[in-house]
Amino acid sequence: MTTTIAAAIMLGLAAVGAGIGNSLVYGRYLEGIARQPEARGTLFGQMIIGIAFVEALPIISVAFGMLVLFGILGK
């Protein structure tokens, strides 16, 4: 029961963190376009890389959540 709750908390916090991170990255992207519209292409590439790094967090969290849930790390 405890490992299930730990895995659920881990996945939930990762999802919240990814949501906050994505909103920050996209918000900065829009601010950059508003200031310099000609740099849109450069900023778009950097935004995609930033979102990819942010999305790595929940993927890693799912992997560790599965390890905790199935008792590999819990013992």
Phi, psi and omega in degrees: 000318181295321180291327178294317178295320178297318179294320179295318177296319180299314181291321180294315179294325177294320179294318179295317179298319179293322178296316178294317180296317178297320180293323178294316181296314182292324177297318177293326176297315179293323176296320179296320178293322180295324180281317182226088182297334181288343180268018185300316182296316178296315181294327180296316178298318179293325178294318180298318178296318179297317179292325178297318177294321180293320181288345177293331181300308180293330179293316177295322179295322177297319179298312179291326177298319176295321178296318179290318183297319182269010170081012181287318178267346185283350184258000000 
